[in-house]
Every structure is written in C-alpha cells, then in structure tokens.
Amino acid sequence: MNKKTKTRVMVECSILIAATIILSFIKIYEAPLGGSVTLFSMVPLMIISIRHGLGWGLGSAFVYSVFKLWLGAGNFAYVPTVTGIIVVILLDYIVAYTAIGLAGAFRKLKFTKNEKTNETITVFCGVLFACVVRFMSHFINGAVVWYEITKNGDWNEYVHTVGMWIYSFVYNITYIGPETVMTIVAVPAIVMLLGILKKNTRNA
C-alpha cells in the first residue's frame, strides 16, 4: 500500500469512526443498567473491516472502544475492587467494542463461485461473528463482575431469582440481540455500499 492509498484509507476510517460515534448516540432502546440498541452504529466500523481487512477494522474498532471507555468511566465507581475494574475495562469496553472489527474475518473466503452471492455470505458471516464475540465479552463480564454488584445493590428483582450466567445472558441479549438482528438486516445495504465504494475507488 503506497502512501497516497494509506492516507486515503486513514481518512475513510476516520470518517466511519465518526459516523459510528454519532450513530451510537441515537438510541432506540436503552437497558436500565447499561447497554442500548442503536441506529446501526456498528455498521460503519464493520464496513472498514470488510473493505480493508482485519488490521484496519480492529484498529478502528479499538479507537472506538477507547471512546466508549471514556464515556463509561463513571461506572467504575460501582466496582469495589481494582481487579473488577480491570475486568470491566477489558471485557465491557476494549474487547467488546474492538470485536466489531472482526466483521471482515471471512472477506477472503470462497463459499460460492457467484461473486455477489459470495460477498453477501461473507459479509453475513462476518457481521454475525463480530456480534457474537461482542455478546460473549459482555456476557462473561456481566456474570463475573456485574451480577454480584447488581445483587448487592438490589438494582432489580430478577437478579435474585437466577444464577449469574442466566442473569447475564438474559440481560445482555435484551439489547445485543436486537442490535445484532438490525445489523444483519443491514447486510444487503452493506454489500451494495461496498460495491459503490469499490467502483468509486477504481475510477479514482
């Protein structure tokens, strides 16, 4: 990749990171103790990964994770131990949001000879994979850290009726589930946009 191309990709990534940040503030549903369904906020970061590969995708998603960490720093006041805070930083922010950059993990695989169909399949698999990894990160953190804090703080009644793994699964699926479905629904639009971007790049 020459210097001109690298600069162009960096500018494109910056724009798409900014788009993700803006869309993250447009919330369709907000869970009572953190987490929300946004207006396709993961899509711009996923486009970076699908279009330019895991290096650019994970790097851009990491930048976004640091932004989310900065926004959520106030939550650390509820975590009683340093170890707990470190786990929250890693699993609820760095790993969870950087995982969005995994959407391009299947971009070079060949499932079928039809180029358009293959692109749709690889985008779908990548989007689903990224969402599942993000969910698993929040899920583990919810069980290991937030379950006891929620229980001790008596923040809701449901936490007293089930174990930590079931509680964390149910809580996190309420917002990551719909967010995943919305992002998957956007796959055809992502594929179409990628086609336009590729055409514009070739003509540039």
XYZ file of C-alpha atoms in Angstrom:
204
model
C 0.000 0.000 0.000
C 1.545 3.299 -1.098
C 1.488 6.480 0.955
C -1.374 8.041 -1.025
C -3.564 4.959 -0.646
C -2.740 4.660 3.060
C -3.693 8.293 3.619
C -6.979 7.783 1.773
C -7.807 4.717 3.880
C -6.960 6.583 7.094
C -9.286 9.438 6.118
C -12.032 6.953 5.259
C -11.573 5.167 8.603
C -11.714 8.482 10.478
C -14.992 9.380 8.789
C -16.516 5.973 9.522
C -15.362 6.048 13.167
C -17.017 9.463 13.495
C -20.188 8.030 11.917
C -20.172 5.194 14.461
C -19.822 7.651 17.333
C -22.711 9.782 16.060
C -24.984 6.777 15.480
C -24.162 5.407 18.949
C -25.994 8.377 20.451
C -29.175 7.573 18.503
C -30.727 5.034 20.855
C -33.835 3.037 20.032
C -33.804 1.244 23.385
C -31.624 1.691 26.446
C -31.271 -1.097 29.017
C -31.820 0.072 32.631
C -28.296 -0.772 33.825
C -26.292 -0.037 30.697
C -26.285 -1.142 27.080
C -28.532 0.015 24.259
C -29.953 -0.708 20.835
C -28.664 1.973 18.489
C -29.375 3.025 14.923
C -26.935 0.702 13.090
C -23.964 2.157 14.982
C -21.795 -0.940 14.408
C -22.187 -0.837 10.625
C -19.567 1.848 9.772
C -16.851 0.024 11.734
C -17.830 -3.253 10.115
C -17.540 -1.667 6.675
C -13.935 -0.718 7.483
C -13.081 -4.318 8.366
C -14.918 -5.850 5.417
C -13.474 -3.343 2.958
C -9.876 -3.047 4.195
C -9.245 -6.127 6.342
C -8.865 -7.051 9.988
C -5.891 -4.774 10.642
C -7.758 -1.597 9.765
C -11.024 -2.937 11.181
C -9.667 -3.930 14.583
C -7.553 -0.777 14.819
C -10.546 1.462 14.098
C -12.782 -0.507 16.453
C -10.133 -0.204 19.175
C -10.184 3.580 18.799
C -13.951 3.461 19.220
C -13.594 1.215 22.296
C -11.365 3.833 23.939
C -14.037 6.459 23.248
C -16.693 4.206 24.838
C -14.376 3.597 27.801
C -14.018 7.336 28.289
C -17.807 7.752 28.227
C -18.378 4.873 30.650
C -15.635 5.695 33.142
C -18.237 6.795 35.685
C -19.431 3.191 36.013
C -16.172 2.213 37.709
C -17.388 3.862 40.916
C -19.753 0.905 41.378
C -16.980 -1.701 41.088
C -15.452 -2.364 44.535
C -12.099 -3.905 43.516
C -9.208 -2.970 41.235
C -9.373 -6.439 39.666
C -13.052 -5.911 38.919
C -12.334 -2.554 37.275
C -9.638 -4.126 35.081
C -12.037 -6.892 34.017
C -14.731 -4.317 33.200
C -12.273 -2.208 31.174
C -11.175 -5.242 29.182
C -14.432 -7.138 28.674
C -17.101 -4.432 28.699
C -15.114 -1.964 26.611
C -11.824 -2.904 24.936
C -12.637 -6.483 23.886
C -16.369 -5.964 23.347
C -16.127 -2.960 21.043
C -12.880 -3.931 19.338
C -14.663 -7.179 18.395
C -16.804 -5.168 15.968
C -13.693 -5.014 13.803
C -13.882 -8.791 13.286
C -16.597 -8.320 10.662
C -14.034 -8.747 7.904
C -12.808 -12.117 9.171
C -14.430 -14.034 6.284
C -13.857 -11.485 3.494
C -11.419 -13.640 1.507
C -13.260 -16.962 1.799
C -14.982 -18.521 -1.231
C -18.317 -20.153 -0.450
C -19.661 -19.994 -3.997
C -18.457 -19.068 -7.490
C -21.012 -16.271 -7.785
C -19.109 -13.160 -6.667
C -22.158 -11.203 -5.485
C -23.630 -14.131 -3.575
C -20.267 -14.958 -2.044
C -19.818 -11.375 -0.871
C -23.251 -11.423 0.763
C -22.436 -14.683 2.562
C -19.028 -13.491 3.781
C -20.477 -10.194 4.997
C -23.307 -12.016 6.790
C -20.880 -14.446 8.468
C -18.553 -11.625 9.469
C -21.325 -9.472 10.905
C -22.744 -12.392 12.896
C -19.304 -13.432 14.129
C -18.439 -9.927 15.321
C -21.771 -9.585 17.125
C -21.417 -12.986 18.822
C -17.900 -12.189 20.064
C -19.097 -8.834 21.375
C -22.012 -10.521 23.129
C -19.739 -13.144 24.720
C -17.483 -10.430 26.121
C -20.390 -8.549 27.736
C -21.937 -11.849 28.835
C -18.831 -13.065 30.688
C -18.274 -9.670 32.275
C -21.908 -9.451 33.349
C -21.692 -12.779 35.117
C -18.245 -12.358 36.669
C -18.489 -8.716 37.762
C -21.908 -7.068 37.434
C -24.081 -9.905 38.779
C -22.921 -9.569 42.397
C -22.841 -5.766 42.233
C -26.408 -5.700 40.926
C -27.498 -8.204 43.559
C -25.840 -6.381 46.450
C -27.211 -3.064 45.273
C -30.667 -4.569 44.865
C -30.934 -2.847 41.482
C -33.609 -5.187 40.155
C -35.710 -8.132 41.329
C -34.760 -10.614 38.592
C -31.142 -10.826 39.756
C -32.338 -12.537 42.967
C -34.185 -15.308 41.125
C -31.493 -16.818 38.874
C -27.771 -17.578 38.816
C -25.122 -15.277 37.422
C -24.842 -16.900 33.975
C -28.562 -16.947 33.244
C -28.947 -13.400 34.553
C -26.116 -12.091 32.418
C -27.363 -13.917 29.328
C -30.918 -12.589 29.672
C -29.811 -9.040 30.447
C -27.301 -8.737 27.623
C -29.428 -10.470 24.992
C -32.188 -7.884 25.545
C -30.132 -5.238 23.782
C -27.377 -7.056 21.868
C -29.953 -9.431 20.369
C -31.996 -6.680 18.661
C -28.788 -4.803 17.786
C -27.481 -7.944 16.063
C -30.732 -8.508 14.168
C -30.764 -4.898 12.969
C -27.165 -5.135 11.804
C -27.825 -8.407 9.964
C -30.853 -6.819 8.280
C -28.468 -4.139 7.013
C -26.244 -6.730 5.255
C -27.778 -6.190 1.757
C -27.274 -2.437 2.144
C -23.681 -3.015 3.281
C -22.981 -5.190 0.233
C -24.494 -2.573 -2.073
C -22.459 0.214 -0.442
C -19.275 -1.845 -0.725
C -19.944 -2.248 -4.446
C -20.323 1.520 -4.862
C -17.155 2.205 -2.870
C -15.177 -0.327 -4.907
C -16.405 1.234 -8.157
C -15.506 4.740 -6.976
C -12.062 3.558 -5.843
C -11.326 2.015 -9.248
C -12.440 5.216 -11.005
C -10.432 7.485 -8.699
